[in-house]
Coordinates of N, CA and C in Angstrom, one line a residue:
M1 N 156.9 -15.5 84.4 CA 156.2 -14.3 83.9 C 157.1 -13.1 84.1
E2 N 157.8 -13.0 85.2 CA 158.6 -11.9 85.4 C 159.8 -11.8 84.4
E3 N 160.3 -13.0 84.1 CA 161.3 -13.0 83.1 C 160.8 -12.6 81.7
Q4 N 159.6 -12.9 81.4 CA 159.0 -12.4 80.1 C 158.9 -10.9 80.1
Y5 N 158.5 -10.3 81.2 CA 158.4 -8.8 81.2 C 159.7 -8.2 81.1
K6 N 160.7 -8.8 81.7 CA 162.1 -8.2 81.6 C 162.6 -8.3 80.1
A7 N 162.2 -9.4 79.5 CA 162.7 -9.6 78.1 C 162.0 -8.5 77.2
E8 N 160.7 -8.3 77.5 CA 159.9 -7.3 76.6 C 160.5 -5.9 76.9
I9 N 160.8 -5.6 78.1 CA 161.3 -4.3 78.4 C 162.7 -4.1 77.8
E10 N 163.5 -5.1 77.8 CA 164.8 -5.0 77.2 C 164.7 -4.8 75.7
A11 N 163.7 -5.5 75.1 CA 163.5 -5.4 73.6 C 163.0 -4.0 73.3
L12 N 162.2 -3.4 74.1 CA 161.7 -2.0 73.9 C 162.8 -1.0 74.0
R13 N 163.7 -1.3 75.0 CA 164.9 -0.4 75.2 C 165.8 -0.4 73.9
T14 N 166.0 -1.7 73.4 CA 166.8 -1.8 72.2 C 166.2 -1.1 71.0
E15 N 164.9 -1.3 70.9 CA 164.2 -0.6 69.8 C 164.3 0.9 69.9
L16 N 164.1 1.4 71.1 CA 164.2 2.9 71.3 C 165.6 3.4 71.0
A17 N 166.6 2.6 71.4 CA 168.0 3.0 71.1 C 168.2 3.1 69.6
Q18 N 167.6 2.1 68.9 CA 167.8 2.1 67.4 C 167.1 3.3 66.8
V19 N 165.9 3.7 67.3 CA 165.2 4.8 66.8 C 166.0 6.1 67.0
K20 N 166.6 6.2 68.2 CA 167.4 7.4 68.5 C 168.6 7.5 67.6
L21 N 169.2 6.4 67.3 CA 170.4 6.3 66.4 C 170.0 6.7 65.0
A22 N 168.9 6.2 64.6 CA 168.4 6.6 63.2 C 168.1 8.1 63.1
A23 N 167.5 8.6 64.1 CA 167.1 10.0 64.1 C 168.4 10.9 64.1
R24 N 169.4 10.5 64.9 CA 170.6 11.2 65.0 C 171.4 11.2 63.6
S25 N 171.3 10.1 63.0 CA 172.0 9.9 61.6 C 171.3 10.8 60.6
A26 N 169.9 10.8 60.7 CA 169.2 11.7 59.7 C 169.5 13.1 60.0
S27 N 169.6 13.5 61.2 CA 169.9 14.9 61.6 C 171.3 15.3 61.1
Q28 N 172.2 14.4 61.2 CA 173.6 14.7 60.7 C 173.6 14.8 59.2
A29 N 172.8 14.0 58.6 CA 172.8 14.1 57.1 C 172.2 15.4 56.6
V30 N 171.1 15.9 57.3 CA 170.5 17.1 56.9 C 171.5 18.3 57.2
A31 N 172.2 18.2 58.3 CA 173.2 19.3 58.6 C 174.3 19.3 57.6
S32 N 174.7 18.1 57.2 CA 175.8 18.0 56.2 C 175.4 18.6 54.8
T33 N 174.1 18.2 54.4 CA 173.6 18.8 53.2 C 173.5 20.3 53.2
S34 N 173.0 20.8 54.4 CA 172.9 22.3 54.5 C 174.2 22.9 54.4
A35 N 175.2 22.3 55.1 CA 176.6 22.9 55.0 C 177.1 22.9 53.6
T36 N 176.8 21.8 52.9 CA 177.3 21.8 51.5 C 176.7 22.8 50.6
M37 N 175.4 23.1 50.9 CA 174.6 24.1 50.1 C 175.2 25.5 50.4
N38 N 175.5 25.7 51.7 CA 176.0 27.0 52.1 C 177.4 27.3 51.5
T39 N 178.2 26.3 51.3 CA 179.6 26.5 50.9 C 179.7 26.1 49.4
R40 N 178.6 26.1 48.7 CA 178.7 25.7 47.3 C 179.6 26.7 46.5
M41 N 180.2 26.3 45.4 CA 181.0 27.2 44.6 C 180.1 28.1 43.8
P42 N 180.2 29.4 43.9 CA 179.3 30.3 43.1 C 179.7 30.1 41.6
D43 N 178.8 30.3 40.7 CA 179.1 30.2 39.3 C 179.8 31.4 38.8
F44 N 180.2 31.3 37.5 CA 180.9 32.4 36.8 C 180.2 33.7 36.8
R45 N 178.9 33.7 36.6 CA 178.0 34.9 36.5 C 178.0 35.6 37.8
E46 N 177.8 34.8 38.9 CA 177.8 35.4 40.2 C 179.1 36.1 40.6
L47 N 180.2 35.4 40.3 CA 181.5 36.0 40.6 C 181.7 37.3 39.9
K48 N 181.2 37.4 38.7 CA 181.3 38.7 37.9 C 180.4 39.8 38.3
E49 N 179.2 39.4 38.9 CA 178.2 40.4 39.3 C 178.5 40.9 40.7
Y50 N 179.0 40.1 41.6 CA 179.2 40.5 43.0 C 180.3 41.5 43.2
V51 N 181.3 41.5 42.3 CA 182.5 42.3 42.5 C 182.8 43.2 41.3
S52 N 183.1 44.4 41.4 CA 183.4 45.3 40.3 C 184.8 44.9 39.7
T53 N 184.9 45.3 38.4 CA 186.2 45.0 37.7 C 187.3 46.0 38.2
F54 N 188.5 45.4 38.3 CA 189.6 46.2 38.7 C 190.4 46.6 37.5
D55 N 190.2 47.8 37.0 CA 191.0 48.3 35.8 C 191.5 49.7 36.2
P56 N 192.8 49.7 36.6 CA 193.4 51.0 37.0 C 193.3 52.1 36.0
K57 N 193.1 51.8 34.8 CA 193.0 52.9 33.7 C 191.7 53.7 33.9
V58 N 190.7 53.1 34.5 CA 189.4 53.8 34.6 C 189.5 54.7 35.9
P59 N 189.3 56.0 35.7 CA 189.5 56.9 36.9 C 188.6 56.5 38.1
S60 N 187.4 56.0 37.8 CA 186.5 55.8 39.0 C 186.7 54.4 39.6
C61 N 187.7 53.6 39.0 CA 188.0 52.3 39.6 C 188.5 52.4 41.0
L62 N 188.0 51.4 41.8 CA 188.5 51.4 43.2 C 190.0 51.2 43.3
S63 N 190.6 51.7 44.3 CA 192.0 51.5 44.5 C 192.2 50.0 44.9
A64 N 193.4 49.5 44.7 CA 193.6 48.0 44.9 C 193.3 47.6 46.3
D65 N 193.7 48.3 47.3 CA 193.4 47.9 48.6 C 191.9 47.9 49.0
I66 N 191.2 48.8 48.4 CA 189.8 48.9 48.7 C 189.1 47.8 47.9
W67 N 189.6 47.5 46.7 CA 189.0 46.5 45.8 C 189.1 45.1 46.5
V68 N 190.3 44.7 47.0 CA 190.5 43.4 47.6 C 189.6 43.3 48.9
K69 N 189.5 44.5 49.5 CA 188.7 44.5 50.8 C 187.2 44.2 50.4
S70 N 186.8 44.8 49.2 CA 185.4 44.5 48.8 C 185.1 43.1 48.5
I71 N 186.2 42.4 48.0 CA 186.0 40.9 47.8 C 185.9 40.2 49.1
D72 N 186.7 40.6 50.1 CA 186.7 40.0 51.4 C 185.3 40.2 52.1
D73 N 184.8 41.4 51.9 CA 183.5 41.7 52.6 C 182.4 40.9 51.9
T74 N 182.5 40.8 50.6 CA 181.5 40.0 49.9 C 181.6 38.5 50.3
G75 N 182.9 38.1 50.3 CA 183.2 36.7 50.7 C 182.8 36.3 52.1
D76 N 182.9 37.3 53.0 CA 182.4 37.0 54.4 C 180.9 36.8 54.4
V77 N 180.2 37.6 53.6 CA 178.7 37.5 53.6 C 178.3 36.1 53.1
Y78 N 178.9 35.7 52.0 CA 178.5 34.4 51.3 C 179.4 33.2 51.8
E79 N 180.3 33.4 52.7 CA 181.1 32.4 53.3 C 182.0 31.7 52.2
W80 N 182.6 32.5 51.4 CA 183.5 32.0 50.4 C 184.8 31.5 51.0
T81 N 185.4 30.5 50.4 CA 186.7 30.1 50.8 C 187.7 31.0 50.2
N82 N 189.0 31.0 50.6 CA 190.0 31.8 50.1 C 190.2 31.5 48.6
A83 N 190.0 30.2 48.2 CA 190.2 29.8 46.8 C 189.2 30.5 46.0
V84 N 187.9 30.6 46.4 CA 186.9 31.2 45.7 C 187.2 32.7 45.5
R85 N 187.7 33.3 46.6 CA 188.0 34.7 46.6 C 189.1 35.0 45.5
L86 N 190.1 34.1 45.5 CA 191.2 34.3 44.5 C 190.6 34.1 43.1
H87 N 189.8 33.2 42.9 CA 189.2 32.9 41.6 C 188.3 34.1 41.2
C88 N 187.6 34.7 42.1 CA 186.8 35.9 41.8 C 187.6 37.0 41.4
A89 N 188.7 37.2 42.1 CA 189.6 38.4 41.8 C 190.2 38.2 40.4
R90 N 190.6 37.0 40.1 CA 191.2 36.8 38.7 C 190.2 37.0 37.6
L91 N 189.0 36.7 37.8 CA 187.9 36.9 36.8 C 187.6 38.3 36.6
N92 N 187.9 39.2 37.6 CA 187.4 40.6 37.6 C 188.6 41.5 37.4
L93 N 189.7 41.0 36.8 CA 190.8 41.9 36.5 C 190.6 42.4 35.1
G94 N 190.9 43.7 34.8 CA 190.7 44.3 33.5 C 191.9 45.2 33.1
G95 N 192.0 45.4 31.8 CA 193.1 46.3 31.4 C 194.5 45.9 31.7
C96 N 195.3 46.8 32.2 CA 196.7 46.5 32.5 C 196.8 45.5 33.7
A97 N 195.7 45.4 34.5 CA 195.7 44.5 35.7 C 195.9 43.0 35.2
K98 N 195.3 42.7 34.0 CA 195.4 41.4 33.5 C 196.9 41.1 33.1
L99 N 197.5 42.1 32.5 CA 198.9 42.0 32.1 C 199.8 41.9 33.3
W100 N 199.4 42.6 34.4 CA 200.2 42.5 35.6 C 200.2 41.0 36.1
L101 N 199.0 40.4 36.1 CA 198.9 39.1 36.6 C 199.7 38.1 35.8
E102 N 199.8 38.3 34.5 CA 200.6 37.4 33.7 C 202.1 37.6 34.0
S103 N 202.5 38.7 34.4 CA 203.9 39.0 34.8 C 204.2 38.7 36.2
C104 N 203.2 38.3 37.0 CA 203.4 38.0 38.4 C 202.7 36.7 38.8
P105 N 203.2 35.6 38.3 CA 202.5 34.3 38.5 C 202.4 33.9 40.0
N106 N 203.4 34.4 40.8 CA 203.3 34.1 42.2 C 202.1 34.6 42.9
A107 N 201.4 35.6 42.3 CA 200.3 36.2 42.9 C 199.1 35.2 43.0
M108 N 199.1 34.2 42.2 CA 198.0 33.2 42.2 C 198.3 32.0 43.1
R109 N 199.3 32.1 43.9 CA 199.7 31.1 44.8 C 198.6 30.9 45.9
D110 N 198.1 32.0 46.5 CA 197.0 31.9 47.5 C 196.5 33.3 47.6
W111 N 195.3 33.4 48.3 CA 194.6 34.7 48.4 C 195.4 35.7 49.1
A112 N 196.1 35.4 50.2 CA 196.9 36.3 51.0 C 198.0 36.9 50.1
T113 N 198.6 36.1 49.4 CA 199.7 36.5 48.5 C 199.2 37.4 47.4
F114 N 198.1 37.1 46.8 CA 197.5 37.9 45.8 C 197.2 39.3 46.3
K115 N 196.6 39.4 47.4 CA 196.2 40.7 48.0 C 197.5 41.6 48.2
A116 N 198.5 40.9 48.8 CA 199.7 41.7 49.0 C 200.4 42.1 47.7
E117 N 200.4 41.3 46.7 CA 201.1 41.6 45.5 C 200.3 42.6 44.7
I118 N 199.0 42.6 44.6 CA 198.3 43.6 43.8 C 198.3 44.9 44.4
V119 N 198.3 45.0 45.7 CA 198.4 46.3 46.4 C 199.8 46.9 46.2
K120 N 200.8 46.0 46.2 CA 202.2 46.4 45.9 C 202.3 46.9 44.4
G121 N 201.6 46.1 43.5 CA 201.7 46.5 42.1 C 201.0 47.7 41.7
F122 N 199.9 48.0 42.5 CA 199.1 49.2 42.2 C 198.8 50.0 43.5
P123 N 199.9 50.6 44.0 CA 199.8 51.3 45.2 C 198.7 52.5 45.1
S124 N 198.1 52.7 46.2 CA 197.1 53.8 46.3 C 197.8 55.2 46.5
K125 N 197.8 56.0 45.5 CA 198.4 57.3 45.6 C 197.3 58.3 45.3
K126 N 197.0 59.1 46.4 CA 196.0 60.1 46.2 C 196.7 61.4 45.9
N127 N 196.5 61.8 44.6 CA 197.0 63.1 44.1 C 195.9 64.1 44.0
P128 N 195.7 65.0 45.0 CA 194.6 65.9 45.0 C 194.5 66.7 43.7
I129 N 195.6 67.2 43.2 CA 195.6 68.0 42.0 C 195.1 67.2 40.8
Y130 N 195.5 66.0 40.7 CA 195.1 65.1 39.5 C 193.5 65.0 39.6
Y131 N 193.0 64.6 40.8 CA 191.6 64.4 40.9 C 190.8 65.7 40.9
H132 N 191.4 66.8 41.3 CA 190.8 68.1 41.2 C 190.5 68.4 39.7
N133 N 191.5 68.1 38.9 CA 191.4 68.4 37.4 C 190.3 67.5 36.8
L134 N 190.3 66.2 37.3 CA 189.3 65.3 36.7 C 187.9 65.7 37.1
L135 N 187.7 66.1 38.4 CA 186.4 66.4 38.9 C 185.9 67.7 38.2
S136 N 186.8 68.7 38.0 CA 186.5 70.0 37.4 C 186.1 69.8 36.0
S137 N 186.7 68.9 35.3 CA 186.4 68.8 33.8 C 185.3 67.9 33.5
R138 N 184.9 67.0 34.5 CA 183.9 66.0 34.2 C 182.5 66.7 34.4
K139 N 181.8 66.8 33.3 CA 180.4 67.4 33.3 C 179.4 66.3 33.0
W140 N 178.1 66.6 33.4 CA 177.0 65.7 33.0 C 176.9 65.7 31.5
K141 N 176.6 64.5 30.9 CA 176.5 64.4 29.4 C 175.1 64.0 29.1
P142 N 174.5 64.6 28.1 CA 173.1 64.2 27.6 C 173.1 62.7 27.4
G143 N 172.0 62.1 27.8 CA 171.8 60.7 27.7 C 172.3 59.9 28.9
E144 N 173.0 60.6 29.8 CA 173.5 60.0 31.0 C 172.5 60.3 32.2
T145 N 172.2 59.3 33.0 CA 171.3 59.6 34.1 C 172.1 60.3 35.2
V146 N 171.4 61.1 36.0 CA 172.1 61.9 37.0 C 172.7 60.9 38.0
E147 N 172.0 59.8 38.3 CA 172.6 58.8 39.2 C 174.0 58.3 38.8
E148 N 174.1 58.0 37.5 CA 175.3 57.6 36.9 C 176.4 58.6 37.1
Y149 N 176.1 59.8 36.8 CA 177.0 60.9 36.9 C 177.4 61.2 38.3
V150 N 176.4 61.3 39.2 CA 176.7 61.6 40.6 C 177.6 60.5 41.2
Y151 N 177.3 59.2 41.0 CA 178.0 58.2 41.7 C 179.4 58.0 41.1
E152 N 179.6 58.3 39.8 CA 180.9 58.3 39.3 C 181.8 59.4 39.9
M153 N 181.2 60.6 40.0 CA 181.9 61.7 40.6 C 182.2 61.4 42.1
L154 N 181.3 60.8 42.7 CA 181.5 60.4 44.1 C 182.7 59.5 44.3
A155 N 182.8 58.5 43.4 CA 183.9 57.6 43.4 C 185.2 58.3 43.2
L156 N 185.2 59.2 42.2 CA 186.5 60.0 41.9 C 186.9 60.8 43.2
G157 N 185.9 61.4 43.8 CA 186.1 62.2 45.0 C 186.8 61.4 46.1
R158 N 186.3 60.2 46.3 CA 186.8 59.4 47.3 C 188.2 58.9 47.0
K159 N 188.5 58.7 45.8 CA 189.9 58.3 45.4 C 190.8 59.5 45.6
G160 N 190.3 60.7 45.4 CA 191.2 61.8 45.6 C 191.3 62.3 47.0
G161 N 190.5 61.6 47.9 CA 190.6 61.9 49.3 C 189.8 63.1 49.8
F162 N 188.8 63.5 48.9 CA 188.0 64.7 49.2 C 186.8 64.3 50.1
D163 N 186.4 65.2 51.0 CA 185.2 64.8 51.8 C 183.9 65.0 50.9
E164 N 182.8 64.5 51.4 CA 181.6 64.5 50.6 C 181.1 65.9 50.2
E165 N 181.2 66.8 51.1 CA 180.7 68.2 50.8 C 181.5 68.8 49.7
T166 N 182.8 68.6 49.7 CA 183.7 69.1 48.6 C 183.3 68.4 47.3
T167 N 183.1 67.1 47.3 CA 182.8 66.4 46.1 C 181.5 66.9 45.6
V168 N 180.5 67.1 46.5 CA 179.2 67.6 46.0 C 179.3 68.9 45.3
T169 N 180.2 69.8 45.7 CA 180.5 71.0 45.1 C 180.9 70.8 43.6
Y170 N 181.8 69.9 43.4 CA 182.2 69.5 42.1 C 181.1 69.0 41.2
I171 N 180.2 68.2 41.9 CA 179.1 67.5 41.2 C 178.1 68.6 40.7
T172 N 177.7 69.5 41.6 CA 176.8 70.5 41.2 C 177.3 71.4 40.1
S173 N 178.6 71.7 40.2 CA 179.2 72.5 39.1 C 179.1 71.9 37.7
G174 N 179.2 70.5 37.7 CA 179.1 69.8 36.4 C 177.6 69.6 36.0
L175 N 176.7 70.0 36.8 CA 175.3 69.7 36.5 C 174.6 71.0 35.9
R176 N 175.3 72.0 35.6 CA 174.7 73.3 35.2 C 173.8 73.1 33.9
Q177 N 174.4 72.3 33.0 CA 173.6 72.1 31.7 C 172.4 71.3 32.0
Y178 N 172.5 70.3 32.9 CA 171.3 69.5 33.3 C 170.2 70.4 33.9
V179 N 170.6 71.2 34.8 CA 169.6 72.0 35.6 C 169.1 73.1 34.7
K180 N 169.9 73.6 33.8 CA 169.5 74.7 32.9 C 168.3 74.5 32.1
R181 N 168.1 73.2 31.8 CA 166.9 72.8 31.0 C 165.6 73.2 31.6
S182 N 165.6 73.1 32.9 CA 164.3 73.4 33.6 C 164.2 74.9 34.1
G183 N 165.3 75.6 33.9 CA 165.3 77.0 34.3 C 165.3 77.2 35.8
M184 N 165.7 76.1 36.5 CA 165.8 76.1 38.0 C 167.2 76.1 38.5
T185 N 167.4 76.2 39.7 CA 168.8 76.2 40.3 C 168.8 75.2 41.5
I186 N 170.0 74.7 41.8 CA 170.2 73.8 42.9 C 170.5 74.6 44.1
G187 N 169.8 74.3 45.2 CA 170.1 75.1 46.4 C 171.4 74.6 47.1
K188 N 171.7 75.1 48.2 CA 172.9 74.7 49.0 C 172.7 73.3 49.5
V189 N 173.5 72.4 49.0 CA 173.5 71.0 49.5 C 174.9 70.6 49.9
C190 N 174.9 69.7 50.9 CA 176.2 69.2 51.4 C 176.4 67.7 51.3
T191 N 175.4 67.0 51.0 CA 175.5 65.5 50.9 C 174.9 65.0 49.6
V192 N 175.4 63.9 49.1 CA 174.9 63.3 47.9 C 173.4 62.9 48.0
E193 N 173.0 62.5 49.1 CA 171.6 62.1 49.3 C 170.7 63.3 49.1
T194 N 171.1 64.4 49.7 CA 170.3 65.6 49.6 C 170.3 66.1 48.2
L195 N 171.4 66.0 47.5 CA 171.5 66.5 46.1 C 170.6 65.7 45.2
L196 N 170.6 64.4 45.4 CA 169.8 63.5 44.6 C 168.3 63.8 44.8
E197 N 168.0 64.1 46.0 CA 166.6 64.4 46.3 C 166.1 65.7 45.6
E198 N 167.0 66.6 45.6 CA 166.7 67.9 44.9 C 166.6 67.7 43.4
L199 N 167.5 66.9 42.9 CA 167.5 66.6 41.4 C 166.2 65.9 41.0
R200 N 165.8 64.9 41.9 CA 164.6 64.2 41.6 C 163.4 65.1 41.6
W201 N 163.4 66.1 42.6 CA 162.3 67.1 42.6 C 162.3 67.9 41.4
I202 N 163.4 68.3 40.9 CA 163.5 69.1 39.6 C 163.0 68.2 38.5
D203 N 163.3 67.0 38.5 CA 162.8 66.1 37.4 C 161.3 65.9 37.5
S204 N 160.8 65.9 38.7 CA 159.3 65.8 38.8 C 158.6 67.0 38.3
V205 N 159.2 68.2 38.6 CA 158.6 69.4 38.1 C 158.7 69.5 36.6
D206 N 159.8 69.0 36.0 CA 159.9 69.0 34.5 C 158.8 68.0 34.0
A207 N 158.6 66.9 34.6 CA 157.7 65.9 34.1 C 156.3 66.5 34.1
V208 N 155.9 67.2 35.2 CA 154.6 67.8 35.3 C 154.4 68.8 34.2
A209 N 155.4 69.7 34.0 CA 155.4 70.7 33.0 C 155.2 70.1 31.6
A210 N 155.9 69.0 31.3 CA 155.9 68.3 30.0 C 154.5 67.7 29.8
S211 N 153.9 67.1 30.9 CA 152.6 66.5 30.7 C 151.5 67.6 30.4
K212 N 151.7 68.8 31.0 CA 150.7 69.8 30.7 C 150.8 70.3 29.3
V213 N 152.0 70.3 28.7 CA 152.2 70.7 27.3 C 151.6 69.6 26.4
A214 N 151.9 68.4 26.8 CA 151.4 67.3 25.9 C 149.9 67.0 26.0
D215 N 149.4 67.3 27.2 CA 147.9 67.0 27.5 C 147.3 68.2 28.2
P216 N 147.1 69.3 27.4 CA 146.6 70.5 28.1 C 145.1 70.3 28.6
S217 N 144.7 71.2 29.4 CA 143.4 71.2 30.0 C 142.4 71.5 28.9
P218 N 141.1 71.2 29.2 CA 140.0 71.4 28.2 C 140.0 72.9 27.8
A219 N 140.2 73.8 28.7 CA 140.1 75.2 28.4 C 141.2 75.6 27.4
V220 N 142.4 75.0 27.6 CA 143.5 75.3 26.7 C 143.3 74.6 25.4
Q221 N 142.7 73.4 25.4 CA 142.4 72.7 24.1 C 141.4 73.5 23.3
S222 N 140.4 74.1 24.0 CA 139.4 74.9 23.3 C 140.0 76.1 22.7
A223 N 140.9 76.7 23.4 CA 141.5 77.9 22.9 C 142.4 77.6 21.7
Q224 N 143.1 76.4 21.8 CA 143.9 76.0 20.7 C 143.1 75.7 19.4
R225 N 141.9 75.1 19.6 CA 141.0 74.8 18.4 C 140.5 76.1 17.8
K226 N 140.1 77.1 18.6 CA 139.7 78.4 18.1 C 140.8 79.1 17.3
T227 N 142.0 79.0 17.9 CA 143.1 79.6 17.2 C 143.3 79.0 15.8
L228 N 143.2 77.6 15.8 CA 143.4 76.9 14.6 C 142.4 77.2 13.6
K229 N 141.1 77.4 14.0 CA 140.0 77.7 13.1 C 140.2 79.1 12.5
S230 N 140.6 80.0 13.3 CA 140.9 81.4 12.8 C 142.0 81.4 11.8
I231 N 143.0 80.6 12.0 CA 144.1 80.5 11.1 C 143.6 79.9 9.8
T232 N 142.8 78.9 9.9 CA 142.3 78.1 8.7 C 141.5 79.0 7.8
F233 N 140.6 79.9 8.4 CA 139.7 80.7 7.6 C 140.2 82.0 7.2
M234 N 141.4 82.3 7.5 CA 142.0 83.6 7.2 C 142.4 83.6 5.7

């Protein structure tokens, strides 16, 4: 009888060991699948959306060193491999940067080489006078949202090495036509955030005024009807 109990206990131990082994294998399979999902290759659309185009001809384009850093920052968040970062950079070259790549085939050897070569090919030169002229001549254009105008100016200011308060001065100077429509003025602001808040407030005042003109109160409507009748019977 004792031998029978020992045999049963041994069988149970063997079965328990098999269950543990199966559970461990399943856990490893799940972990492997999760790792594969986390390191999947992003598609073409994602690579184009996550990173801005590098086109040195565009004044508001990031400098080469900041641009490659933005790819690294994005890659760190999404756990991109260096190969993915290199592919992303190649897809987002524009203008003369594409021609540069064709003339510098060694740049595609690896991500570290690409970063070094593109920074060497497009060195960051901050010319305050050049950017002063750009910022001074750039005005808000009808059909352009204030956010588009403000953030483009902010990018130019950063490339020129100006602090935020100085850049805001250029921005407000270029918004005179925009503000003139409402007959209001922009107060003293030093940050982009404060400036945008004030511009949105001006927009809200304009919207209220426009709604009153489009949908006057009953008293105004009555006065308008009386005026119309008097004109009709004259």
